[in-house]
CSV table of C-alpha atoms and ligand atoms in Angstrom, one decimal:
chain,number,residue,atom,x,y,z
A,1,MET,CA,-0.8,12.1,15.9
A,2,GLY,CA,-4.2,10.6,15.1
A,3,THR,CA,-6.1,10.3,11.9
A,4,VAL,CA,-8.9,12.4,10.4
A,5,PRO,CA,-11.4,10.5,8.2
A,6,THR,CA,-11.6,12.1,4.8
A,7,GLY,CA,-15.4,11.7,4.5
A,8,ILE,CA,-14.8,10.0,1.2
A,9,ARG,CA,-15.5,6.3,0.9
A,10,GLY,CA,-12.6,4.5,-0.5
A,11,LEU,CA,-10.1,7.3,0.1
A,12,ASP,CA,-9.9,6.3,3.8
A,13,VAL,CA,-9.0,2.8,2.7
A,14,LEU,CA,-6.1,4.1,0.7
A,15,LEU,CA,-4.9,6.3,3.5
A,16,HIS,CA,-5.3,3.7,6.3
A,17,GLY,CA,-8.0,5.6,8.0
A,18,GLY,CA,-7.7,9.1,6.7
A,19,PHE,CA,-5.4,12.2,6.7
A,20,PRO,CA,-2.8,12.5,9.4
A,21,ARG,CA,-4.2,14.9,12.0
A,22,GLY,CA,-2.8,18.4,11.7
A,23,SER,CA,-1.4,17.9,8.2
A,24,THR,CA,-1.7,20.3,5.3
A,25,ILE,CA,-2.8,18.6,2.0
A,26,VAL,CA,-2.8,20.1,-1.4
A,27,VAL,CA,-5.5,18.9,-3.7
A,28,GLU,CA,-4.7,19.7,-7.3
A,29,GLY,CA,-7.0,19.3,-10.2
A,30,ALA,CA,-8.2,20.6,-13.6
A,31,PRO,CA,-11.5,22.6,-13.7
A,32,GLY,CA,-14.5,20.6,-12.9
A,33,THR,CA,-12.7,17.6,-11.5
A,34,GLY,CA,-14.4,17.9,-8.1
A,35,LYS,CA,-12.0,19.8,-5.9
A,36,THR,CA,-14.7,21.9,-4.3
A,37,THR,CA,-16.9,18.9,-3.8
A,38,LEU,CA,-14.0,17.0,-2.2
A,39,GLY,CA,-13.2,19.9,0.1
A,40,MET,CA,-16.8,20.4,1.2
A,41,GLN,CA,-17.3,16.6,1.7
A,42,PHE,CA,-14.4,16.6,4.0
A,43,LEU,CA,-15.9,19.3,6.2
A,44,TYR,CA,-19.5,18.1,5.8
A,45,TYR,CA,-18.8,14.5,7.1
A,46,GLY,CA,-16.4,15.8,9.6
A,47,ALA,CA,-19.1,17.9,11.1
A,48,LEU,CA,-21.9,15.4,10.7
A,49,LYS,CA,-20.2,12.3,11.8
A,50,ASP,CA,-17.3,13.4,14.0
A,51,ARG,CA,-18.9,16.6,15.3
A,52,GLU,CA,-15.7,18.4,14.3
A,53,ALA,CA,-16.1,22.0,13.2
A,54,GLY,CA,-14.7,23.2,9.9
A,55,ILE,CA,-14.2,26.4,7.9
A,56,TYR,CA,-14.5,26.7,4.2
A,57,ILE,CA,-12.7,29.7,2.7
A,58,THR,CA,-13.8,30.5,-0.9
A,59,PHE,CA,-12.2,33.1,-3.0
A,60,GLU,CA,-14.1,32.5,-6.2
A,61,GLU,CA,-17.7,31.7,-5.3
A,62,PHE,CA,-20.3,33.3,-3.1
A,63,PRO,CA,-21.2,31.2,-0.1
A,64,GLU,CA,-24.8,31.2,-1.3
A,65,GLN,CA,-23.8,29.6,-4.5
A,66,LEU,CA,-21.9,26.9,-2.7
A,67,TYR,CA,-24.9,26.2,-0.4
A,68,ARG,CA,-27.0,25.8,-3.5
A,69,ASP,CA,-24.5,23.6,-5.4
A,70,MET,CA,-24.0,21.3,-2.4
A,71,LEU,CA,-27.7,20.7,-2.1
A,72,ALA,CA,-27.3,18.6,-5.2
A,73,PHE,CA,-25.6,16.1,-2.9
A,74,GLU,CA,-28.3,16.7,-0.3
A,75,TRP,CA,-25.8,18.3,2.1
A,76,ASP,CA,-27.6,20.8,4.3
A,77,LEU,CA,-24.7,23.1,5.0
A,78,ARG,CA,-26.9,25.8,6.6
A,79,GLN,CA,-28.1,23.4,9.3
A,80,LEU,CA,-24.5,22.6,10.2
A,81,GLU,CA,-23.7,26.3,10.2
A,82,ARG,CA,-26.6,26.8,12.7
A,83,GLU,CA,-25.1,24.1,14.9
A,84,GLY,CA,-21.8,26.0,14.9
A,85,LEU,CA,-20.1,23.2,13.1
A,86,LEU,CA,-19.4,24.9,9.8
A,87,ARG,CA,-18.6,28.4,8.4
A,88,VAL,CA,-18.4,29.2,4.7
A,89,VAL,CA,-16.5,32.4,4.2
A,90,GLY,CA,-16.2,34.3,1.0
A,91,MET,CA,-13.3,36.8,0.9
A,92,SER,CA,-10.4,37.9,-1.2
A,93,PRO,CA,-7.1,36.1,-1.1
A,94,ASP,CA,-5.4,39.3,0.2
A,95,ILE,CA,-7.8,39.8,3.1
A,96,PHE,CA,-7.6,36.1,3.9
A,97,LEU,CA,-3.8,36.2,4.2
A,98,GLU,CA,-3.9,39.5,6.1
A,99,GLN,CA,-6.4,38.2,8.6
A,100,MET,CA,-4.7,34.9,8.8
A,101,ILE,CA,-1.3,36.3,9.7
A,102,GLU,CA,-2.6,38.8,12.1
A,103,PRO,CA,-2.6,37.3,15.6
A,104,GLY,CA,-6.1,37.4,17.0
A,105,GLY,CA,-7.3,38.3,13.5
A,106,LEU,CA,-10.6,37.3,12.0
A,107,ILE,CA,-9.6,33.8,11.0
A,108,GLU,CA,-8.0,33.0,14.3
A,109,SER,CA,-10.9,34.2,16.3
A,110,MET,CA,-13.3,32.2,14.2
A,111,ILE,CA,-11.2,29.1,14.7
A,112,ARG,CA,-11.2,29.6,18.4
A,113,GLU,CA,-14.9,30.4,18.5
A,114,LEU,CA,-15.8,27.2,16.7
A,115,ASN,CA,-13.1,25.1,18.1
A,116,CYS,CA,-12.3,24.4,14.5
A,117,LYS,CA,-10.3,21.3,13.5
A,118,ARG,CA,-10.5,21.4,9.7
A,119,ILE,CA,-10.1,24.0,7.1
A,120,VAL,CA,-10.4,24.2,3.3
A,121,VAL,CA,-8.9,27.0,1.2
A,122,ASP,CA,-10.4,27.2,-2.3
A,123,SER,CA,-8.1,27.9,-4.0
A,124,ILE,CA,-4.5,28.8,-3.3
A,125,SER,CA,-3.8,29.4,-7.0
A,126,LEU,CA,-5.0,32.9,-6.6
A,127,PHE,CA,-2.3,33.8,-4.2
A,128,ARG,CA,0.1,34.0,-7.1
A,129,TYR,CA,-1.7,37.1,-8.5
A,130,GLY,CA,-1.4,39.0,-5.2
A,131,ALA,CA,2.3,38.3,-4.9
A,132,ALA,CA,4.9,40.7,-6.3
A,133,SER,CA,7.2,37.9,-7.3
A,134,GLU,CA,7.5,34.1,-7.4
A,135,GLU,CA,9.7,34.3,-4.4
A,136,GLU,CA,7.1,36.3,-2.4
A,137,HIS,CA,4.4,33.8,-3.5
A,138,ARG,CA,6.4,30.9,-2.1
A,139,ARG,CA,7.1,32.8,1.1
A,140,MET,CA,3.4,33.4,1.5
A,141,LEU,CA,2.5,29.7,1.0
A,142,TYR,CA,5.2,28.7,3.4
A,143,LYS,CA,4.0,31.1,6.0
A,144,LEU,CA,0.4,29.9,5.5
A,145,ARG,CA,1.5,26.2,6.0
A,146,ASN,CA,3.2,27.1,9.2
A,147,LEU,CA,0.2,29.0,10.5
A,148,LEU,CA,-2.1,26.1,9.7
A,149,ARG,CA,0.2,23.8,11.6
A,150,LYS,CA,0.4,26.1,14.5
A,151,LEU,CA,-3.3,26.2,14.7
A,152,GLU,CA,-3.3,22.3,14.6
A,153,LEU,CA,-5.8,22.3,11.7
A,154,THR,CA,-6.1,19.5,9.2
A,155,SER,CA,-6.1,21.5,6.0
A,156,LEU,CA,-7.0,21.0,2.4
A,157,LEU,CA,-5.6,23.5,0.1
A,158,VAL,CA,-7.2,23.4,-3.3
A,159,LYS,CA,-5.0,24.2,-6.3
A,160,GLU,CA,-6.0,24.6,-9.9
A,161,ARG,CA,-4.0,22.5,-12.3
A,162,GLU,CA,-2.8,24.6,-15.1
A,163,ALA,CA,-2.1,22.9,-18.4
A,164,ALA,CA,1.5,24.2,-18.3
A,165,ASP,CA,2.7,22.8,-15.0
A,166,GLU,CA,3.4,19.2,-15.9
A,167,GLN,CA,5.4,18.9,-12.7
A,168,SER,CA,4.0,19.5,-9.3
A,169,GLY,CA,4.9,22.9,-8.1
A,170,PHE,CA,6.3,24.3,-4.9
A,171,GLU,CA,3.0,23.6,-3.1
A,172,ALA,CA,3.7,19.9,-3.3
A,173,TYR,CA,7.0,20.3,-1.6
A,174,ILE,CA,5.9,22.3,1.4
A,175,ALA,CA,2.7,20.4,2.0
A,176,ASP,CA,2.5,17.2,4.0
A,177,GLY,CA,0.3,15.6,1.5
A,178,PHE,CA,-0.4,16.0,-2.2
A,179,MET,CA,-3.3,14.5,-4.2
A,180,LYS,CA,-4.1,14.9,-7.8
A,181,LEU,CA,-7.5,14.7,-9.5
A,182,SER,CA,-7.6,14.3,-13.2
A,183,LEU,CA,-9.8,13.3,-16.1
A,184,LYS,CA,-8.1,10.7,-18.2
A,185,PRO,CA,-8.9,9.3,-21.6
A,186,HIS,CA,-10.2,5.8,-21.2
A,187,MET,CA,-10.6,3.1,-23.9
A,188,ASP,CA,-10.6,5.7,-26.7
A,189,LYS,CA,-14.0,7.3,-26.3
A,190,TYR,CA,-14.5,7.7,-22.6
A,191,ARG,CA,-12.9,9.8,-19.9
A,192,VAL,CA,-12.6,8.6,-16.4
A,193,ARG,CA,-11.9,10.5,-13.2
A,194,MET,CA,-8.7,9.5,-11.5
A,195,LEU,CA,-7.3,10.3,-8.1
A,196,GLU,CA,-3.7,9.8,-7.2
A,197,ILE,CA,-2.0,10.3,-3.9
A,198,LEU,CA,1.5,11.3,-4.6
A,199,LYS,CA,2.6,12.1,-1.1
A,200,MET,CA,1.3,11.7,2.5
A,201,ARG,CA,3.7,12.3,5.2
A,202,GLY,CA,3.6,9.7,8.0
A,203,ARG,CA,1.3,7.4,6.0
A,204,ARG,CA,2.1,4.4,3.9
A,205,ILE,CA,0.2,5.2,0.7
A,206,ARG,CA,-1.3,2.8,-1.8
A,207,GLU,CA,0.4,3.8,-5.0
A,208,GLY,CA,-1.3,4.3,-8.3
A,209,GLU,CA,-4.3,5.9,-9.7
A,210,HIS,CA,-7.8,5.2,-8.5
A,211,VAL,CA,-11.1,5.8,-10.2
A,212,TYR,CA,-13.6,8.1,-8.4
A,213,ARG,CA,-17.1,9.1,-9.2
A,214,LEU,CA,-19.3,12.1,-8.5
A,215,THR,CA,-22.5,10.6,-7.2
A,216,ASP,CA,-25.6,12.0,-5.8
A,217,ASN,CA,-24.0,11.9,-2.4
A,218,GLY,CA,-20.7,13.3,-3.3
A,219,ILE,CA,-17.4,11.7,-4.2
A,220,ARG,CA,-16.9,8.0,-4.0
A,221,LEU,CA,-13.5,6.5,-4.7
A,222,ILE,CA,-13.1,3.0,-5.9
A,223,PRO,CA,-9.7,1.6,-4.9
A,224,ALA,CA,-8.0,-0.2,-7.8
A,225,ARG,CA,-9.1,-3.8,-8.2
A,226,SER,CA,-6.0,-5.7,-7.0
A,227,MET,CA,-6.2,-3.8,-3.8
A,228,ILE,CA,-9.8,-4.6,-3.1
A,229,GLU,CA,-9.1,-8.3,-3.5
A,230,ASP,CA,-6.1,-8.0,-1.3
A,231,LEU,CA,-8.0,-6.0,1.3
A,232,ALA,CA,-10.6,-8.8,1.5
A,233,LEU,CA,-7.7,-11.1,2.1
A,234,LEU,CA,-6.5,-8.9,4.9
A,235,ASN,CA,-9.8,-8.9,6.7
A,236,GLY,CA,-9.7,-11.3,9.6
A,237,ARG,CA,-6.6,-13.0,8.5
A,238,SER,CA,-3.6,-13.2,10.8
A,239,ARG,CA,-0.1,-12.6,9.9
A,240,VAL,CA,2.8,-14.9,9.4
A,241,PRO,CA,6.0,-13.4,10.8
A,242,THR,CA,9.2,-13.9,8.8
A,243,GLY,CA,11.5,-13.4,11.9
A,244,VAL,CA,13.3,-10.6,10.2
A,245,ALA,CA,12.2,-7.7,12.4
A,246,ALA,CA,12.3,-4.8,9.9
A,247,LEU,CA,10.5,-6.7,7.3
A,248,ASP,CA,7.7,-7.8,9.7
A,249,GLU,CA,7.3,-4.3,10.9
A,250,LEU,CA,7.1,-3.1,7.3
A,251,LEU,CA,4.5,-5.7,6.5
A,252,GLU,CA,2.4,-4.8,9.6
A,253,GLY,CA,3.2,-8.1,11.3
A,254,GLY,CA,4.5,-10.3,8.6
A,255,LEU,CA,3.2,-12.1,5.5
A,256,THR,CA,-0.5,-12.2,5.2
A,257,ARG,CA,-1.8,-15.7,6.0
A,258,GLY,CA,-3.3,-17.5,3.0
A,259,SER,CA,-1.5,-15.6,0.4
A,260,VAL,CA,1.3,-16.2,-2.0
A,261,TYR,CA,4.6,-14.3,-2.0
A,262,LEU,CA,7.4,-14.4,-4.5
A,263,LEU,CA,11.0,-14.1,-3.3
A,264,ASP,CA,12.9,-13.0,-6.3
A,265,THR,CA,16.7,-13.5,-6.0
A,266,ASN,CA,19.6,-13.5,-8.3
A,267,SER,CA,22.3,-16.2,-8.1
A,268,LYS,CA,24.7,-14.1,-6.1
A,269,ALA,CA,22.2,-13.2,-3.4
A,270,ASN,CA,22.2,-15.1,-0.2
A,271,TYR,CA,18.5,-16.0,0.5
A,272,LYS,CA,19.2,-19.1,2.7
A,273,TYR,CA,19.2,-17.3,6.0
A,274,PHE,CA,15.9,-15.7,5.1
A,275,ILE,CA,14.3,-19.0,4.1
A,276,ALA,CA,15.6,-20.6,7.3
A,277,SER,CA,14.3,-17.8,9.4
A,278,VAL,CA,10.8,-18.0,7.8
A,279,LEU,CA,10.6,-21.8,8.2
A,280,ALA,CA,12.0,-21.8,11.7
A,281,ASN,CA,9.5,-19.1,12.7
A,282,ARG,CA,6.6,-21.1,11.2
A,283,ILE,CA,7.7,-24.3,13.1
A,284,ARG,CA,8.0,-22.4,16.4
A,285,ASP,CA,4.6,-20.9,15.9
A,286,GLY,CA,3.2,-24.5,15.7
A,287,GLU,CA,2.7,-24.5,12.0
A,288,LYS,CA,3.4,-27.3,9.6
A,289,VAL,CA,5.8,-26.8,6.7
A,290,MET,CA,5.9,-28.2,3.1
A,291,ALA,CA,9.3,-27.5,1.6
A,292,MET,CA,10.7,-28.0,-1.9
A,293,LEU,CA,14.5,-27.6,-1.7
A,294,SER,CA,16.6,-26.6,-4.7
A,295,SER,CA,19.8,-27.9,-6.0
A,296,PHE,CA,21.4,-24.9,-4.2
A,297,LEU,CA,19.7,-25.5,-0.9
A,298,THR,CA,20.2,-29.2,-0.1
A,299,PRO,CA,18.5,-31.0,2.7
A,300,HIS,CA,21.8,-31.0,4.5
A,301,ASP,CA,22.1,-27.2,4.1
A,302,LEU,CA,18.6,-26.7,5.6
A,303,ASP,CA,19.3,-29.1,8.4
A,304,LYS,CA,22.4,-27.0,9.3
A,305,MET,CA,20.6,-23.7,9.0
A,306,LEU,CA,17.6,-24.9,11.2
A,307,ALA,CA,20.1,-26.2,13.7
A,308,LEU,CA,21.5,-22.7,14.0
A,309,GLN,CA,18.0,-21.6,14.8
A,310,GLY,CA,17.9,-24.3,17.5
A,311,LEU,CA,15.7,-26.7,15.6
A,312,SER,CA,16.3,-30.3,14.6
A,313,MET,CA,15.0,-31.3,11.2
A,314,SER,CA,14.8,-34.9,12.2
A,315,GLY,CA,12.9,-34.1,15.3
A,316,MET,CA,10.4,-31.9,13.3
A,317,ALA,CA,10.0,-34.7,10.8
A,318,GLU,CA,9.3,-37.2,13.5
A,319,GLU,CA,6.6,-34.9,14.9
A,320,GLU,CA,5.1,-34.6,11.4
A,321,ARG,CA,5.7,-30.9,11.2
A,322,ILE,CA,7.8,-30.8,8.1
A,323,TYR,CA,7.4,-32.4,4.7
A,324,PHE,CA,9.5,-32.3,1.6
A,325,ILE,CA,9.0,-32.5,-2.2
A,326,GLU,CA,12.2,-33.8,-3.6
A,327,HIS,CA,13.3,-33.6,-7.2
A,328,TYR,CA,16.9,-34.9,-6.9
A,329,THR,CA,16.6,-38.1,-4.8
A,330,ARG,CA,19.1,-36.8,-2.2
A,331,PRO,CA,19.8,-38.2,1.2
A,332,TYR,CA,17.9,-36.6,4.1
A,333,PRO,CA,18.8,-36.5,7.8
A,334,PRO,CA,17.6,-39.5,9.9
A,335,ASN,CA,13.9,-40.0,10.4
A,336,CYS,CA,13.0,-37.6,7.5
A,337,GLU,CA,12.5,-40.3,4.8
A,338,ALA,CA,8.9,-41.0,5.6
A,339,ASN,CA,8.1,-37.3,5.0
A,340,VAL,CA,9.9,-37.0,1.7
A,341,LEU,CA,7.8,-37.2,-1.5
A,342,ASP,CA,10.3,-38.1,-4.2
A,343,VAL,CA,9.0,-36.7,-7.5
A,344,SER,CA,12.2,-37.1,-9.5
A,345,ARG,CA,10.9,-39.8,-11.8
A,346,MET,CA,7.5,-38.4,-12.3
A,347,ASN,CA,6.4,-36.7,-15.5
A,348,ASN,CA,4.7,-33.4,-15.3
A,349,ALA,CA,1.2,-34.8,-15.2
A,350,GLU,CA,1.9,-37.3,-12.6
A,351,TYR,CA,3.8,-34.8,-10.6
A,352,ARG,CA,1.0,-32.3,-10.6
A,353,ASN,CA,-1.6,-34.9,-9.7
A,354,ILE,CA,0.3,-36.5,-6.9
A,355,VAL,CA,1.6,-33.3,-5.3
A,356,GLU,CA,-1.9,-31.9,-5.3
A,357,GLN,CA,-3.4,-35.1,-3.8
A,358,LYS,CA,-0.7,-35.3,-1.2
A,359,ILE,CA,-0.9,-31.7,-0.2
A,360,THR,CA,-4.7,-31.7,0.0
A,361,ALA,CA,-4.7,-34.8,2.1
A,362,LEU,CA,-2.0,-33.4,4.5
A,363,VAL,CA,-3.6,-30.0,4.8
A,364,SER,CA,-7.0,-31.4,5.3
A,365,GLY,CA,-5.6,-33.2,8.3
A,366,GLY,CA,-5.6,-29.8,10.1
A,367,GLY,CA,-3.3,-27.2,11.4
A,368,ASN,CA,-1.8,-24.1,9.7
A,369,TRP,CA,0.4,-24.8,6.8
A,370,PHE,CA,3.2,-23.0,5.2
A,371,ALA,CA,4.7,-23.9,1.8
A,372,TYR,CA,8.1,-23.1,0.5
A,373,TYR,CA,8.1,-23.6,-3.2
A,374,ASP,CA,11.1,-23.4,-5.5
A,375,LEU,CA,10.3,-22.1,-9.0
A,376,ASN,CA,14.0,-22.4,-10.0
A,377,THR,CA,13.8,-26.1,-9.5
A,378,ILE,CA,10.4,-26.2,-11.4
A,379,LEU,CA,12.0,-24.2,-14.2
A,380,ALA,CA,14.9,-26.6,-14.4
A,381,GLU,CA,13.0,-29.8,-14.0
A,382,ARG,CA,9.6,-29.1,-15.4
A,383,GLY,CA,10.2,-26.2,-17.8
A,384,LYS,CA,9.0,-22.7,-18.3
A,385,GLU,CA,5.8,-23.9,-20.0
A,386,TYR,CA,4.8,-25.7,-16.8
A,387,ILE,CA,5.1,-22.5,-14.9
A,388,ALA,CA,3.2,-20.5,-17.4
A,389,LYS,CA,0.5,-23.1,-17.6
A,390,TYR,CA,0.0,-24.1,-13.9
A,391,PHE,CA,1.4,-21.5,-11.6
A,392,ALA,CA,-1.8,-19.5,-11.4
A,393,ALA,CA,-3.9,-22.5,-10.7
A,394,ASP,CA,-1.5,-23.9,-8.2
A,395,ALA,CA,-1.3,-20.6,-6.4
A,396,ALA,CA,-5.1,-20.4,-6.3
A,397,GLY,CA,-5.2,-23.9,-4.9
A,398,VAL,CA,-2.8,-23.2,-2.2
A,399,LYS,CA,-4.7,-20.1,-1.2
A,400,ALA,CA,-8.0,-22.0,-1.2
A,401,LEU,CA,-6.4,-24.4,1.3
A,402,GLY,CA,-5.5,-21.4,3.5
A,403,MET,CA,-1.8,-22.1,3.1
A,404,THR,CA,0.7,-19.3,3.0
A,405,MET,CA,3.3,-19.8,0.4
A,406,LEU,CA,6.7,-18.4,-0.3
A,407,VAL,CA,7.9,-19.0,-3.8
A,408,LEU,CA,11.6,-18.7,-4.6
A,409,CYS,CA,12.2,-17.5,-8.2
A,410,ASN,CA,14.7,-15.7,-10.3
A,411,PHE,CA,13.0,-13.2,-12.6
A,412,SER,CA,16.0,-12.7,-14.8
A,413,GLU,CA,16.2,-16.4,-15.5
A,414,ILE,CA,12.5,-16.9,-16.0
A,415,GLY,CA,12.3,-13.9,-18.4
A,416,PRO,CA,10.2,-10.7,-18.3
A,417,GLU,CA,7.0,-12.1,-19.7
A,418,VAL,CA,6.5,-15.0,-17.3
A,419,SER,CA,7.9,-12.9,-14.4
A,420,ALA,CA,5.3,-10.2,-15.0
A,421,PHE,CA,2.6,-13.0,-15.0
A,422,LEU,CA,4.0,-14.4,-11.7
A,423,GLU,CA,4.1,-10.9,-10.2
A,424,ARG,CA,0.4,-10.4,-11.1
A,425,THR,CA,-0.6,-13.8,-9.8
A,426,SER,CA,1.1,-13.3,-6.4
A,427,ASN,CA,-0.1,-11.2,-3.5
A,428,GLY,CA,3.3,-10.0,-2.6
A,429,VAL,CA,6.8,-9.7,-4.0
A,430,ILE,CA,10.0,-9.5,-2.0
A,431,ARG,CA,13.2,-9.0,-4.0
A,432,THR,CA,16.8,-9.5,-2.8
A,433,TRP,CA,19.8,-9.0,-5.0
A,434,VAL,CA,23.5,-8.2,-4.9
A,435,ASP,CA,24.8,-5.0,-6.3
A,436,GLY,CA,28.5,-4.2,-5.9
A,437,ALA,CA,29.5,-4.8,-2.3
A,438,TYR,CA,26.0,-5.0,-0.8
A,439,GLN,CA,23.0,-7.2,-0.8
A,440,TYR,CA,19.6,-5.5,-0.9
A,441,MET,CA,16.1,-6.5,0.0
A,442,GLN,CA,12.9,-4.7,-1.1
A,443,VAL,CA,9.2,-5.3,-0.9
A,444,THR,CA,7.8,-4.3,-4.3
A,445,LYS,CA,4.2,-5.6,-3.8
A,446,SER,CA,2.2,-6.6,-0.8
A,447,PRO,CA,-1.5,-7.2,0.1
A,448,ASN,CA,-1.5,-4.2,2.4
A,449,GLY,CA,-0.2,-1.9,-0.3
A,450,VAL,CA,3.2,-1.4,1.3
A,451,ILE,CA,6.1,-0.9,-1.1
A,452,SER,CA,9.4,-0.3,0.5
A,453,GLU,CA,12.7,1.3,-0.4
A,454,PRO,CA,15.6,-1.1,-0.9
A,455,TYR,CA,17.1,-2.1,2.4
A,456,VAL,CA,20.7,-3.2,2.8
A,457,VAL,CA,20.9,-6.7,4.1
A,458,GLU,CA,23.4,-6.9,7.0
A,459,THR,CA,24.7,-10.1,8.4
A,460,THR,CA,24.4,-10.6,12.2
A,461,THR,CA,25.8,-13.2,14.6
A,462,GLN,CA,22.5,-14.3,16.0
A,463,ALA,CA,19.3,-15.7,14.5
A,464,PRO,CA,18.0,-14.8,12.0
A,465,PHE,CA,21.6,-13.9,11.0
A,466,MET,CA,20.4,-11.0,8.9
A,467,ARG,CA,19.1,-7.5,9.5
A,468,LEU,CA,17.7,-4.9,7.1
A,469,SER,CA,19.1,-1.4,7.5
T,1,ATP,N1,-25.0,14.9,-8.4
T,1,ATP,C1,-24.0,14.9,-9.3
T,1,ATP,N2,-23.7,13.8,-10.0
T,1,ATP,C2,-22.6,13.8,-10.8
T,1,ATP,N3,-21.9,14.8,-11.0
T,1,ATP,C3,-22.1,15.9,-10.4
T,1,ATP,C4,-23.2,16.0,-9.5
T,1,ATP,N4,-23.2,17.3,-9.0
T,1,ATP,C5,-22.2,17.9,-9.6
T,1,ATP,N5,-21.5,17.1,-10.4
T,1,ATP,C6,-20.4,17.5,-11.2
T,1,ATP,O1,-19.3,17.8,-10.4
T,1,ATP,C7,-18.4,18.7,-11.0
T,1,ATP,C8,-18.2,19.9,-10.2
T,1,ATP,O2,-17.3,19.6,-9.2
T,1,ATP,P1,-16.6,20.7,-8.4
T,1,ATP,O3,-17.2,22.0,-8.5
T,1,ATP,O4,-16.3,20.2,-7.1
T,1,ATP,O5,-15.2,20.8,-9.3
T,1,ATP,P2,-14.0,21.8,-9.1
T,1,ATP,O6,-12.8,21.0,-9.4
T,1,ATP,O7,-14.1,22.5,-7.9
T,1,ATP,O8,-14.3,22.8,-10.3
T,1,ATP,P3,-13.7,24.2,-10.6
T,1,ATP,O9,-12.4,24.0,-11.1
T,1,ATP,O10,-14.7,24.8,-11.6
T,1,ATP,O11,-13.8,24.9,-9.3
T,1,ATP,C9,-19.1,19.2,-12.2
T,1,ATP,O12,-18.4,18.6,-13.3
T,1,ATP,C10,-20.5,18.7,-12.1
T,1,ATP,O13,-21.1,18.4,-13.3
T,2,MG,MG1,-14.2,24.6,-7.4
């Protein structure tokens, strides 16, 4: 398939490199939002950097006007035209369609002559006036989309946003991609330019609206803040597979090392296999684990579950590869005692101090560490206040140590306010819940911007004993 860089800084980041090659993308926006600039920038940088020829079809402006306007960004379109890398063509929508449809027509010959890879049509809104009916209008657009595909062009179709159409029109359905430019009220007295990608076939898209600016060298998009932080995190960090194939694939290899993930479950959901799979995979990868088990997941339970994965908890403890924080003074399998930090009689201040000291000392001893933290236990034993007060600091501390942490929690028990805070504080959120006869699992936040649909959790007979379908 391949990827075509958009020529717009920031936008490529959101699109994981650019537009899917050969796709047709509608760019919709109100007057003056920068549609023409975006289209021309796509062709300009394509020609300049990738030496890919492009054609700009304009129905509204004279090419001369465009050349002049684009000089504001210091884009020398004439030079590219001389090099055979660009054509700016002014024509009427009727003639364009006529010439486009005709095999060997004007457009097709131009495409062949230039070996053209990219095209911008500014704007398709005008087709409506040439069409006898709405139905014919749609048929025309559909035909155009098919022709552009056949010619293997990566195409941007500019569309005016009319105040009336609150919903995206037919264009959004037939196109492979759909982006919206808008001017939004911002903090009462300002307006800010926002770009939103609503659709991009074959690409995971980073949801939400992103600010863009019209600068002296064209459009620059600034990906929303949380994403920049998380992208910095992604750079150069490896992944931590969970052992659940579909999830690891979705997360581009697994959890991002050095980040904090929430696993939100309700009481009916079975999360134990998932936890066991993650921990077993960590151990097998030679990592060290710090685990806090809940009243629902006892040391004995985990021992059994790890045994199903072919691992011995005693053996791992002996090799100093697994440690525990224990709130309930329960018995552990043989040889584990030395690795259990019993915190059941500690008050909150002592607990925080000692756990921090102990973890820092252990982690500083070397190796890659994974922490499994149980917020349900913290909620029961230390209180909601403790979570609200310390979770952000603890998460930051864990990240600073380079540990990856999976945090079990139950949003419905913790309540919406603290849950929202937890969600913001974490790099990723995985949810699993039971609804009727099925259990589901869904990624609702991740450092790489992936948000998944809800998957059904199926039980299997072999490790990891679960599968997402
Ligand atoms: N160097 C620059 N710095 C900042 N803004 C600029 C610069 N040059 C042009 N602009 C602004 O860019 C906008 C024009 O963008 P453009 O023509 O791409 O929008 P458009 O969506 O195609 O508009 P229309 O609907 O009128 O076709 C104008 O609002 C203009 O003021
Ligand atoms: Mg324009």
